Amino acid sequence: LHSCDAGAVEFVPCVDVPTEPEILSPADKAKPFATAVLLDWKGPDCATDFSVVVRRGTRTGRVVFSQAGITDTEVTTSDLRRGRKYFWQLTACNAAGCTTTPWLRFKIRATL
């Protein structure tokens, strides 16, 4: 005989590196109005923390915002300059390792 345990949840730990997160915003080549930009993504479930880096002008440009150890799936940048192009990248990590997204870019609109 087997009995059911109502409400029991089995946790299976992740054994592989996280899959690549899905970027929600800003989409690649977006032109946001706000100078403090919401970087938002979905999953992956196996990630325990995230880090982001935002560079000005190019993928190798000066780092203008960086944050590690993020446990939520979003972060807002500090104020960035209007009319400038930025590149950003997200890394999802767990005990098995990390996965990094390709670079995405956005440009803060010069005027409201």
C-alpha atoms as a PDB file:
ATOM      1  CA  LEU A   1       0.000   0.000   0.000  1.00  0.00           C
ATOM      2  CA  HIS A   2       1.109   3.528  -0.808  1.00  0.00           C
ATOM      3  CA  SER A   3      -0.184   6.574   0.921  1.00  0.00           C
ATOM      4  CA  CYS A   4      -0.396  10.080  -0.471  1.00  0.00           C
ATOM      5  CA  ASP A   5       1.139  12.961   1.383  1.00  0.00           C
ATOM      6  CA  ALA A   6      -1.084  15.928   0.557  1.00  0.00           C
ATOM      7  CA  GLY A   7       0.876  19.092  -0.005  1.00  0.00           C
ATOM      8  CA  ALA A   8       4.267  17.398  -0.095  1.00  0.00           C
ATOM      9  CA  VAL A   9       6.760  18.971  -2.444  1.00  0.00           C
ATOM     10  CA  GLU A  10       9.825  17.158  -3.640  1.00  0.00           C
ATOM     11  CA  PHE A  11      12.829  19.309  -4.450  1.00  0.00           C
ATOM     12  CA  VAL A  12      15.242  18.030  -7.045  1.00  0.00           C
ATOM     13  CA  PRO A  13      18.442  20.083  -6.953  1.00  0.00           C
ATOM     14  CA  CYS A  14      19.832  21.409 -10.204  1.00  0.00           C
ATOM     15  CA  VAL A  15      22.875  19.484 -11.354  1.00  0.00           C
ATOM     16  CA  ASP A  16      23.663  21.455 -14.518  1.00  0.00           C
ATOM     17  CA  VAL A  17      24.526  25.076 -15.180  1.00  0.00           C
ATOM     18  CA  PRO A  18      21.445  27.281 -15.640  1.00  0.00           C
ATOM     19  CA  THR A  19      19.934  27.684 -19.072  1.00  0.00           C
ATOM     20  CA  GLU A  20      20.127  31.122 -20.667  1.00  0.00           C
ATOM     21  CA  PRO A  21      17.653  33.589 -19.091  1.00  0.00           C
ATOM     22  CA  GLU A  22      14.912  35.070 -21.275  1.00  0.00           C
ATOM     23  CA  ILE A  23      15.316  38.845 -21.561  1.00  0.00           C
ATOM     24  CA  LEU A  24      12.017  40.696 -21.037  1.00  0.00           C
ATOM     25  CA  SER A  25      13.188  44.315 -21.141  1.00  0.00           C
ATOM     26  CA  PRO A  26      14.695  46.301 -22.525  1.00  0.00           C
ATOM     27  CA  ALA A  27      14.523  44.326 -25.747  1.00  0.00           C
ATOM     28  CA  ASP A  28      17.533  44.475 -28.022  1.00  0.00           C
ATOM     29  CA  LYS A  29      17.747  47.895 -29.744  1.00  0.00           C
ATOM     30  CA  ALA A  30      15.037  49.355 -27.477  1.00  0.00           C
ATOM     31  CA  LYS A  31      14.865  53.126 -26.956  1.00  0.00           C
ATOM     32  CA  PRO A  32      13.654  53.675 -23.392  1.00  0.00           C
ATOM     33  CA  PHE A  33      12.646  57.111 -22.087  1.00  0.00           C
ATOM     34  CA  ALA A  34      13.728  56.667 -18.473  1.00  0.00           C
ATOM     35  CA  THR A  35      17.354  57.299 -17.597  1.00  0.00           C
ATOM     36  CA  ALA A  36      17.175  54.686 -14.817  1.00  0.00           C
ATOM     37  CA  VAL A  37      16.486  51.593 -16.914  1.00  0.00           C
ATOM     38  CA  LEU A  38      14.670  48.513 -15.607  1.00  0.00           C
ATOM     39  CA  LEU A  39      16.581  45.393 -16.659  1.00  0.00           C
ATOM     40  CA  ASP A  40      14.077  42.544 -16.459  1.00  0.00           C
ATOM     41  CA  TRP A  41      14.364  38.837 -17.279  1.00  0.00           C
ATOM     42  CA  LYS A  42      12.684  35.477 -16.740  1.00  0.00           C
ATOM     43  CA  GLY A  43      14.251  32.409 -15.154  1.00  0.00           C
ATOM     44  CA  PRO A  44      15.911  30.079 -15.364  1.00  0.00           C
ATOM     45  CA  ASP A  45      14.603  28.179 -12.351  1.00  0.00           C
ATOM     46  CA  CYS A  46      17.987  26.599 -11.666  1.00  0.00           C
ATOM     47  CA  ALA A  47      19.749  29.935 -11.182  1.00  0.00           C
ATOM     48  CA  THR A  48      20.521  30.967  -7.618  1.00  0.00           C
ATOM     49  CA  ASP A  49      21.831  34.439  -8.437  1.00  0.00           C
ATOM     50  CA  PHE A  50      22.398  36.824 -11.318  1.00  0.00           C
ATOM     51  CA  SER A  51      24.815  39.565 -12.269  1.00  0.00           C
ATOM     52  CA  VAL A  52      24.516  42.331 -14.847  1.00  0.00           C
ATOM     53  CA  VAL A  53      26.945  44.680 -16.501  1.00  0.00           C
ATOM     54  CA  VAL A  54      26.088  47.754 -18.577  1.00  0.00           C
ATOM     55  CA  ARG A  55      28.738  49.343 -20.793  1.00  0.00           C
ATOM     56  CA  ARG A  56      28.576  52.657 -22.625  1.00  0.00           C
ATOM     57  CA  GLY A  57      28.962  52.820 -26.411  1.00  0.00           C
ATOM     58  CA  THR A  58      30.312  49.350 -27.173  1.00  0.00           C
ATOM     59  CA  ARG A  59      30.570  45.872 -25.671  1.00  0.00           C
ATOM     60  CA  THR A  60      34.047  46.798 -24.485  1.00  0.00           C
ATOM     61  CA  GLY A  61      33.180  50.357 -23.441  1.00  0.00           C
ATOM     62  CA  ARG A  62      33.390  51.790 -19.953  1.00  0.00           C
ATOM     63  CA  VAL A  63      31.300  49.964 -17.333  1.00  0.00           C
ATOM     64  CA  VAL A  64      28.595  52.414 -16.191  1.00  0.00           C
ATOM     65  CA  PHE A  65      26.543  49.989 -14.082  1.00  0.00           C
ATOM     66  CA  SER A  66      27.348  46.610 -12.600  1.00  0.00           C
ATOM     67  CA  GLN A  67      25.711  44.521  -9.923  1.00  0.00           C
ATOM     68  CA  ALA A  68      26.312  40.939  -8.769  1.00  0.00           C
ATOM     69  CA  GLY A  69      24.541  38.636  -6.325  1.00  0.00           C
ATOM     70  CA  ILE A  70      21.063  39.612  -7.531  1.00  0.00           C
ATOM     71  CA  THR A  71      18.457  37.115  -6.299  1.00  0.00           C
ATOM     72  CA  ASP A  72      15.455  38.730  -8.002  1.00  0.00           C
ATOM     73  CA  THR A  73      14.813  38.717 -11.769  1.00  0.00           C
ATOM     74  CA  GLU A  74      15.123  42.451 -12.270  1.00  0.00           C
ATOM     75  CA  VAL A  75      17.312  45.390 -11.342  1.00  0.00           C
ATOM     76  CA  THR A  76      17.170  49.106 -12.120  1.00  0.00           C
ATOM     77  CA  THR A  77      20.307  50.866 -13.292  1.00  0.00           C
ATOM     78  CA  SER A  78      21.565  54.102 -11.859  1.00  0.00           C
ATOM     79  CA  ASP A  79      20.753  57.154 -13.997  1.00  0.00           C
ATOM     80  CA  LEU A  80      22.326  56.903 -17.446  1.00  0.00           C
ATOM     81  CA  ARG A  81      22.924  59.736 -19.912  1.00  0.00           C
ATOM     82  CA  ARG A  82      20.343  60.635 -22.561  1.00  0.00           C
ATOM     83  CA  GLY A  83      21.204  60.130 -26.215  1.00  0.00           C
ATOM     84  CA  ARG A  84      23.811  57.450 -25.471  1.00  0.00           C
ATOM     85  CA  LYS A  85      23.926  53.837 -26.593  1.00  0.00           C
ATOM     86  CA  TYR A  86      24.479  51.124 -23.971  1.00  0.00           C
ATOM     87  CA  PHE A  87      25.225  47.415 -24.104  1.00  0.00           C
ATOM     88  CA  TRP A  88      24.173  45.051 -21.336  1.00  0.00           C
ATOM     89  CA  GLN A  89      24.704  41.422 -20.479  1.00  0.00           C
ATOM     90  CA  LEU A  90      23.196  39.111 -17.865  1.00  0.00           C
ATOM     91  CA  THR A  91      24.833  36.123 -16.195  1.00  0.00           C
ATOM     92  CA  ALA A  92      22.830  33.416 -14.361  1.00  0.00           C
ATOM     93  CA  CYS A  93      24.712  31.206 -11.877  1.00  0.00           C
ATOM     94  CA  ASN A  94      24.267  28.231  -9.581  1.00  0.00           C
ATOM     95  CA  ALA A  95      26.611  25.795  -7.842  1.00  0.00           C
ATOM     96  CA  ALA A  96      27.332  24.017 -11.156  1.00  0.00           C
ATOM     97  CA  GLY A  97      28.427  27.167 -13.006  1.00  0.00           C
ATOM     98  CA  CYS A  98      27.179  30.164 -14.963  1.00  0.00           C
ATOM     99  CA  THR A  99      25.509  31.003 -18.280  1.00  0.00           C
ATOM    100  CA  THR A 100      25.806  34.424 -19.902  1.00  0.00           C
ATOM    101  CA  THR A 101      23.428  35.978 -22.416  1.00  0.00           C
ATOM    102  CA  PRO A 102      24.638  37.572 -25.630  1.00  0.00           C
ATOM    103  CA  TRP A 103      25.104  41.356 -25.458  1.00  0.00           C
ATOM    104  CA  LEU A 104      21.938  43.400 -25.924  1.00  0.00           C
ATOM    105  CA  ARG A 105      21.831  47.108 -26.650  1.00  0.00           C
ATOM    106  CA  PHE A 106      19.563  50.016 -25.917  1.00  0.00           C
ATOM    107  CA  LYS A 107      19.729  53.774 -26.414  1.00  0.00           C
ATOM    108  CA  ILE A 108      18.255  56.287 -23.968  1.00  0.00           C
ATOM    109  CA  ARG A 109      16.109  58.712 -25.958  1.00  0.00           C
ATOM    110  CA  ALA A 110      17.687  62.146 -26.219  1.00  0.00           C
ATOM    111  CA  THR A 111      14.434  63.955 -25.384  1.00  0.00           C
ATOM    112  CA  LEU A 112      11.185  63.068 -23.703  1.00  0.00           C
END
